[in-house]
Amino acid sequence: MIIVMRIGAPEEEVDAIVKQIESSGATAHIDHGSERTIIGIRSARHDLDESMFRLLPGVEDVKRISKPYKLASREFHPANTEFNVGGMEIGGKKIALMAGPCSVESEEQIVEVAKAVKAAGATCLRGGAFKPRSSPYAFQGLGEEGLKYMQTAGKVAGLPVVTEVMRIDQIDMVCKYADILQVGARNMQNYDLLKELGRIGKPVFLKRGMAAMLEDLLMSAEYLLAGGCEQVILCERGIRTFETATRNTMDIASVAVIKRFSHLPIVIDPSHAAGTVEYVASLALGAVAAGADGLMIEVHPNPKCAKSDGQQSLTPPQFAELVQRLKRVAEAIDREV
Amino acid sequence: MIIVMRIGAPEEEVDAIVKQIESSGATAHIDHGSERTIIGIRSARHDLDESMFRLLPGVEDVKRISKPYKLASREFHPANTEFNVGGMEIGGKKIALMAGPCSVESEEQIVEVAKAVKAAGATCLRGGAFKPRSSPYAFQGLGEEGLKYMQTAGKVAGLPVVTEVMRIDQIDMVCKYADILQVGARNMQNYDLLKELGRIGKPVFLKRGMAAMLEDLLMSAEYLLAGGCEQVILCERGIRTFETATRNTMDIASVAVIKRFSHLPIVIDPSHAAGTVEYVASLALGAVAAGADGLMIEVHPNPKCAKSDGQQSLTPPQFAELVQRLKRVAEAIDREV
Amino acid sequence: MIIVMRIGAPEEEVDAIVKQIESSGATAHIDHGSERTIIGIRSARHDLDESMFRLLPGVEDVKRISKPYKLASREFHPANTEFNVGGMEIGGKKIALMAGPCSVESEEQIVEVAKAVKAAGATCLRGGAFKPRSSPYAFQGLGEEGLKYMQTAGKVAGLPVVTEVMRIDQIDMVCKYADILQVGARNMQNYDLLKELGRIGKPVFLKRGMAAMLEDLLMSAEYLLAGGCEQVILCERGIRTFETATRNTMDIASVAVIKRFSHLPIVIDPSHAAGTVEYVASLALGAVAAGADGLMIEVHPNPKCAKSDGQQSLTPPQFAELVQRLKRVAEAIDREV
Amino acid sequence: MIIVMRIGAPEEEVDAIVKQIESSGATAHIDHGSERTIIGIRSARHDLDESMFRLLPGVEDVKRISKPYKLASREFHPANTEFNVGGMEIGGKKIALMAGPCSVESEEQIVEVAKAVKAAGATCLRGGAFKPRSSPYAFQGLGEEGLKYMQTAGKVAGLPVVTEVMRIDQIDMVCKYADILQVGARNMQNYDLLKELGRIGKPVFLKRGMAAMLEDLLMSAEYLLAGGCEQVILCERGIRTFETATRNTMDIASVAVIKRFSHLPIVIDPSHAAGTVEYVASLALGAVAAGADGLMIEVHPNPKCAKSDGQQSLTPPQFAELVQRLKRVAEAIDREV
């Protein structure tokens, strides 16, 4: 951490700060510049709070030097994190394709989708049994029944299953049926949920919040890693900006940024970013070429009748056609779909 | 809802849409314009989903006419919602002043603050026992012990108490000690939490999420109201924008917008918006003049040593001085602090 | 346009609005819904202003139905706009590669870069002679001297030249030396400049403003098209959001959105979006796979000594290597670099 | 400036950077921390570019210590800038009230407004003769004719006049008629315009761009000040965010932030922020209480028939009533309207 003093701050103020630094077990390094004094803090502690210095007399600004996450950082873990969940490889050469409907609506529906996306090349089945809906009057999901259908569909199709868990008291139930537990964008900073999920020994699929900086996303991953979970998959699904042509603005640079600062795999969800089926293919192709480790795509057998997110869902034939295009792009960058 | 057809969409496409509308129990009203056809939908159902029409052939766009919330709307409830919690009036002429530290750190600390803010003119004590922290290595709050200290401090000072509840299984515990339950910005769209809180019969203080539109905030309030809670207080605490001079951008227009579309009281939290003590007074004065029904302000006896948010906390004397200034502004708009 | 009346608005208010509509030469179509009345306006005029209705008694909202641009729309011009400038094809199968330094610094520098990027596969030379710099103390460009160097470099390398024009009284001068005139992001809504540029008969490269919606970008293109310019190239270069990991957030969905609503070619500038050389390749590959018609990339022979934007500039060898990767991705989507 | 080295960067890399620093005439100060080395740069030069260090081997990050503006800073000029233009005081105790229509539409219209706003308490007449309109088909202003009408109206009412200048070749003309030259939000970073305006010796009213950080605004002011203009008025008129309930998000914290870092007066334009007349009064009252040095408010004798921005214009009686309320709030903070 670095403390920037106000121009003309008297020596007593500098001394007072040095004392405060030393009383917290750190050491101070003073640089008397021509214009102003700068004080560097060396500390072995990870939790030294910059705000404790900000209010001291004479302080103009406090600048953090190190990233606030550790276990999630590439400095700590230089190699990419790669793993296999129920047959799906992630983090390596192979690009994961997670596909399925927004909501599980019936056993027939989810089994039909599962078979179709598997045939097309998907490596994981997605689907929601608990749905966070902005309206209390909207369909809220089938609950445990939906989880059972998903499990059945995953088995029938030979695909691992990823589904959202929204509250702590659902974790045990969801663990019975799902291979990967998803934390939704609205829960990315539900730290209690993250703490519990860190302990259960299952892979976690962590979606970026709509207003979360990539650093915030890595801090939330840090909660999972600190709890003991090593199989964390990050997911970019669009952030909220002033642009209304799309539901969210897909931050494709998240791929390169995450790859630079972290070892964790990063998946893109073009469906929630686009908000409309017309843009999904373009975004998916772009994501793969940019280096994403996987895609999560909404597929529904009959989008017009979907109970949620129909307008952004591909049909199974549209998905199959997209996978063919993705294969070619993946090969062009020496990866595989 | 209104369906805008593509230019030149054939009559059969219009017919197909009319059939779909009628099969959902609604009636269609066709307007053959010179350029394109527009179809109005009349329905008594509140949950008709626009996306079911968006994918039909010939449809260019679907526009919603009504607000998606009902119980929270001023159309439904024309008069302001006013109520009294433990002696604090809110929603009427009197402006609520909720003050206290970010975190409860000890009994002494919270009792000291409670007495000081009460003496200065506060009408409610705020403080956190469970803290959502972006770092897993940061202070996470005292938990139930902190709640007890808060209750004690509230009783000693004669102030009702507001504190955050972060998870469903904490609700009962927090209810034992607190007068108002706070939903934090990161939980504004934690719909399961909102559903449970709607049922318990206590006032709820609902903070706007960092990326939430005011309509989203009212939809979250709708969850509480639909569950049976009638004493909902909305809170603007800054939204996330590109500006980094402040921690968040305080959307002061939220006051006028909420007053126009809803009957619920709206409180401003200048501390989290500012992120630094230097801007708190200016934002607080502006909020009162703009018509806010209350303020929530962080006050700490020794901000330099605060375990969280010290840099944005006023000292008790600073708070007392601010209250004097707020009184004058409140009088100037015929209200009272 | 559609006027949504307040619930319970009396018949006289509806009548008054109908009169206002008819007095402006349009016709009104009334739909008495169960909850509220909706009035459709049919008009041949393109400039009917929605705000004139918004203030009338009884009006709740006014919704625009048509896009505010016409010549830029795909409805007006269904086929893609394709053209050739000085040997560079754009808008068709071939992907344009515009490369060069941020600023022209000397004749040697720009000739060296021009030869290098041409050898690597670039189809156009970029470079700035007039530089919009946020600091008045920063290098402001070489002016006309720089334009001459660029022209020389373009001729030596056999590449057309694109360069920014910042003010109306520079247009004639820039026209003497450049093949394509660039409007920078900060000037996207400098309507006087757009009007003048529309008249001169040269292709215009129009960069999206940092806070411009894609609809705003198309409205600015409409100024050029309305002035008579048919060779307009749109450019996405990142928008301003809360994310600070990159200089700007590259809105890759702009490609699919522009392709849907407009016939104009769309180029991506990954350099200004990234702000740092580490992310440029990932963004460029993603842009091509997403369907962009071209890329504009900053290349400098010695980025460490660049007078501007050095940190986001590729070296010629880095650029050459990237082009090889782009070729493969382009082929994978049946296009060509 | 401070250079943060990568963990484990070898001594040769540090040496190379020190050499580079010294070769640019600055001195280096090395701090060998336990984890990483940090290098402070001391330089008398204001234009040292951080990017020249960013690309050097071993560099993790470069942090700027000083603000990039100087003349606009409070450190350079501790007292508030106060001045008087044609009878209007600004920057001191008295709050400036600039009012008038969006566009000058006729001599009658502007004279009528001028008299009305003067009677109500305005201190300056605003109005546009050149209008930046997003649509090429919209009313573009009366041009010089409009300027003449404004001058007449200002004289008749006894008010100085502020109006927008959009291009360099209009400056002389606008100077003939106006007392204060306005730079619109879309031109805030039109640096050539700023350079010219800095030289002419008239006060400049500089509006914040829709995507401009407050630091960017101060950098644009620096262009004016560096050119010799000392009478610069800053104006906050709302920034672009994801919230669509208002036309823009009024950043009320801009008042406190500008007051902290700069000596220049800051005016708020609630009309463009609100976008609708219903919110103007609340925003205006809030702005005055927050400490703004003035307001710019759109007033039109017949908003329903305004050629631009009618929906956000107050009528003269609404303005007069608002001024009465503003007076009371101004008194409550020991200022005057």
PDB file of C-alpha atoms in Angstrom, chain A residues 101-216:
ATOM      1  CA  PRO A 101     -33.589 -24.520 -21.290  1.00  0.00           C
ATOM      2  CA  CYS A 102     -33.838 -21.577 -18.962  1.00  0.00           C
ATOM      3  CA  SER A 103     -36.414 -23.425 -16.838  1.00  0.00           C
ATOM      4  CA  VAL A 104     -37.144 -27.117 -16.484  1.00  0.00           C
ATOM      5  CA  GLU A 105     -40.836 -27.249 -17.392  1.00  0.00           C
ATOM      6  CA  SER A 106     -41.576 -30.996 -17.520  1.00  0.00           C
ATOM      7  CA  GLU A 107     -39.755 -34.287 -17.688  1.00  0.00           C
ATOM      8  CA  GLU A 108     -40.579 -34.651 -21.373  1.00  0.00           C
ATOM      9  CA  GLN A 109     -39.249 -31.190 -22.173  1.00  0.00           C
ATOM     10  CA  ILE A 110     -35.931 -31.568 -20.392  1.00  0.00           C
ATOM     11  CA  VAL A 111     -35.324 -35.118 -21.639  1.00  0.00           C
ATOM     12  CA  GLU A 112     -36.058 -34.009 -25.188  1.00  0.00           C
ATOM     13  CA  VAL A 113     -33.663 -31.077 -24.921  1.00  0.00           C
ATOM     14  CA  ALA A 114     -30.986 -33.170 -23.243  1.00  0.00           C
ATOM     15  CA  LYS A 115     -30.999 -35.730 -26.020  1.00  0.00           C
ATOM     16  CA  ALA A 116     -31.012 -33.058 -28.693  1.00  0.00           C
ATOM     17  CA  VAL A 117     -28.152 -30.999 -27.304  1.00  0.00           C
ATOM     18  CA  LYS A 118     -26.101 -34.113 -26.590  1.00  0.00           C
ATOM     19  CA  ALA A 119     -26.582 -35.230 -30.194  1.00  0.00           C
ATOM     20  CA  ALA A 120     -25.514 -31.791 -31.361  1.00  0.00           C
ATOM     21  CA  GLY A 121     -22.330 -31.841 -29.309  1.00  0.00           C
ATOM     22  CA  ALA A 122     -23.131 -30.369 -25.901  1.00  0.00           C
ATOM     23  CA  THR A 123     -21.015 -31.551 -22.981  1.00  0.00           C
ATOM     24  CA  CYS A 124     -23.293 -30.498 -20.114  1.00  0.00           C
ATOM     25  CA  LEU A 125     -27.019 -30.002 -19.547  1.00  0.00           C
ATOM     26  CA  ARG A 126     -28.193 -26.733 -18.044  1.00  0.00           C
ATOM     27  CA  GLY A 127     -31.649 -25.958 -16.685  1.00  0.00           C
ATOM     28  CA  GLY A 128     -33.266 -24.109 -13.819  1.00  0.00           C
ATOM     29  CA  ALA A 129     -35.491 -25.609 -11.137  1.00  0.00           C
ATOM     30  CA  PHE A 130     -35.399 -22.541  -8.906  1.00  0.00           C
ATOM     31  CA  LYS A 131     -35.800 -19.342 -10.911  1.00  0.00           C
ATOM     32  CA  PRO A 132     -35.002 -15.840  -9.698  1.00  0.00           C
ATOM     33  CA  ARG A 133     -37.726 -13.831 -11.427  1.00  0.00           C
ATOM     34  CA  SER A 134     -38.041 -10.079 -11.196  1.00  0.00           C
ATOM     35  CA  SER A 135     -41.836 -10.360 -10.927  1.00  0.00           C
ATOM     36  CA  PRO A 136     -43.490 -12.203  -8.030  1.00  0.00           C
ATOM     37  CA  TYR A 137     -46.255 -13.099 -10.455  1.00  0.00           C
ATOM     38  CA  ALA A 138     -43.976 -14.951 -12.902  1.00  0.00           C
ATOM     39  CA  PHE A 139     -43.248 -18.693 -13.033  1.00  0.00           C
ATOM     40  CA  GLN A 140     -40.825 -19.488 -10.205  1.00  0.00           C
ATOM     41  CA  GLY A 141     -39.638 -22.937 -11.271  1.00  0.00           C
ATOM     42  CA  LEU A 142     -40.639 -26.521 -10.478  1.00  0.00           C
ATOM     43  CA  GLY A 143     -38.351 -26.875  -7.446  1.00  0.00           C
ATOM     44  CA  GLU A 144     -37.212 -30.363  -6.410  1.00  0.00           C
ATOM     45  CA  GLU A 145     -39.444 -31.969  -9.020  1.00  0.00           C
ATOM     46  CA  GLY A 146     -37.510 -30.044 -11.653  1.00  0.00           C
ATOM     47  CA  LEU A 147     -34.222 -31.237 -10.186  1.00  0.00           C
ATOM     48  CA  LYS A 148     -35.374 -34.852 -10.471  1.00  0.00           C
ATOM     49  CA  TYR A 149     -36.317 -34.343 -14.094  1.00  0.00           C
ATOM     50  CA  MET A 150     -32.944 -32.793 -14.788  1.00  0.00           C
ATOM     51  CA  GLN A 151     -31.123 -35.694 -13.187  1.00  0.00           C
ATOM     52  CA  THR A 152     -33.147 -38.135 -15.252  1.00  0.00           C
ATOM     53  CA  ALA A 153     -32.488 -36.167 -18.414  1.00  0.00           C
ATOM     54  CA  GLY A 154     -28.766 -35.975 -17.696  1.00  0.00           C
ATOM     55  CA  LYS A 155     -28.618 -39.745 -17.192  1.00  0.00           C
ATOM     56  CA  VAL A 156     -30.667 -40.513 -20.289  1.00  0.00           C
ATOM     57  CA  ALA A 157     -28.464 -38.284 -22.419  1.00  0.00           C
ATOM     58  CA  GLY A 158     -25.174 -39.041 -20.703  1.00  0.00           C
ATOM     59  CA  LEU A 159     -24.505 -35.459 -19.667  1.00  0.00           C
ATOM     60  CA  PRO A 160     -23.499 -33.906 -16.353  1.00  0.00           C
ATOM     61  CA  VAL A 161     -25.975 -31.390 -15.029  1.00  0.00           C
ATOM     62  CA  VAL A 162     -25.545 -27.778 -13.896  1.00  0.00           C
ATOM     63  CA  THR A 163     -28.317 -25.932 -12.085  1.00  0.00           C
ATOM     64  CA  GLU A 164     -28.715 -22.877  -9.907  1.00  0.00           C
ATOM     65  CA  VAL A 165     -28.894 -22.990  -6.148  1.00  0.00           C
ATOM     66  CA  MET A 166     -30.410 -19.838  -4.712  1.00  0.00           C
ATOM     67  CA  ARG A 167     -30.353 -20.360  -0.972  1.00  0.00           C
ATOM     68  CA  ILE A 168     -28.271 -22.121   1.605  1.00  0.00           C
ATOM     69  CA  ASP A 169     -31.009 -24.473   2.757  1.00  0.00           C
ATOM     70  CA  GLN A 170     -31.332 -25.772  -0.821  1.00  0.00           C
ATOM     71  CA  ILE A 171     -27.704 -26.813  -1.145  1.00  0.00           C
ATOM     72  CA  ASP A 172     -28.107 -30.356   0.156  1.00  0.00           C
ATOM     73  CA  MET A 173     -31.097 -30.973  -2.033  1.00  0.00           C
ATOM     74  CA  VAL A 174     -29.458 -29.616  -5.164  1.00  0.00           C
ATOM     75  CA  CYS A 175     -26.312 -31.637  -4.439  1.00  0.00           C
ATOM     76  CA  LYS A 176     -28.334 -34.826  -4.666  1.00  0.00           C
ATOM     77  CA  TYR A 177     -29.276 -34.169  -8.268  1.00  0.00           C
ATOM     78  CA  ALA A 178     -26.688 -31.881  -9.824  1.00  0.00           C
ATOM     79  CA  ASP A 179     -23.035 -32.246 -10.828  1.00  0.00           C
ATOM     80  CA  ILE A 180     -22.244 -28.536 -10.833  1.00  0.00           C
ATOM     81  CA  LEU A 181     -23.878 -25.911  -8.641  1.00  0.00           C
ATOM     82  CA  GLN A 182     -24.552 -22.587 -10.264  1.00  0.00           C
ATOM     83  CA  VAL A 183     -24.468 -19.250  -8.435  1.00  0.00           C
ATOM     84  CA  GLY A 184     -26.593 -16.788 -10.378  1.00  0.00           C
ATOM     85  CA  ALA A 185     -25.598 -13.248 -11.268  1.00  0.00           C
ATOM     86  CA  ARG A 186     -27.905 -11.822  -8.582  1.00  0.00           C
ATOM     87  CA  ASN A 187     -26.189 -13.980  -5.954  1.00  0.00           C
ATOM     88  CA  MET A 188     -22.573 -13.367  -6.941  1.00  0.00           C
ATOM     89  CA  GLN A 189     -22.081 -11.315  -3.795  1.00  0.00           C
ATOM     90  CA  ASN A 190     -24.244 -13.469  -1.538  1.00  0.00           C
ATOM     91  CA  TYR A 191     -21.205 -14.231   0.561  1.00  0.00           C
ATOM     92  CA  ASP A 192     -22.928 -16.592   2.973  1.00  0.00           C
ATOM     93  CA  LEU A 193     -24.023 -18.740   0.067  1.00  0.00           C
ATOM     94  CA  LEU A 194     -20.477 -18.689  -1.307  1.00  0.00           C
ATOM     95  CA  LYS A 195     -19.032 -19.702   2.055  1.00  0.00           C
ATOM     96  CA  GLU A 196     -21.336 -22.712   2.290  1.00  0.00           C
ATOM     97  CA  LEU A 197     -20.731 -23.727  -1.313  1.00  0.00           C
ATOM     98  CA  GLY A 198     -16.986 -23.562  -0.736  1.00  0.00           C
ATOM     99  CA  ARG A 199     -17.255 -26.385   1.756  1.00  0.00           C
ATOM    100  CA  ILE A 200     -19.300 -29.000  -0.055  1.00  0.00           C
ATOM    101  CA  GLY A 201     -16.751 -30.401  -2.490  1.00  0.00           C
ATOM    102  CA  LYS A 202     -18.716 -29.909  -5.707  1.00  0.00           C
ATOM    103  CA  PRO A 203     -17.725 -27.757  -8.687  1.00  0.00           C
ATOM    104  CA  VAL A 204     -19.287 -24.303  -8.641  1.00  0.00           C
ATOM    105  CA  PHE A 205     -20.301 -22.269 -11.678  1.00  0.00           C
ATOM    106  CA  LEU A 206     -20.099 -18.611 -10.649  1.00  0.00           C
ATOM    107  CA  LYS A 207     -21.862 -16.012 -12.773  1.00  0.00           C
ATOM    108  CA  ARG A 208     -20.665 -12.436 -12.831  1.00  0.00           C
ATOM    109  CA  GLY A 209     -23.098  -9.930 -11.348  1.00  0.00           C
ATOM    110  CA  MET A 210     -24.598  -7.302 -13.595  1.00  0.00           C
ATOM    111  CA  ALA A 211     -22.650  -4.534 -11.873  1.00  0.00           C
ATOM    112  CA  ALA A 212     -19.613  -6.544 -10.824  1.00  0.00           C
ATOM    113  CA  MET A 213     -16.131  -5.608 -11.904  1.00  0.00           C
ATOM    114  CA  LEU A 214     -13.955  -8.546 -12.889  1.00  0.00           C
ATOM    115  CA  GLU A 215     -12.040  -7.948  -9.681  1.00  0.00           C
ATOM    116  CA  ASP A 216     -15.281  -8.398  -7.736  1.00  0.00           C
TER     117      ASP A 216
END
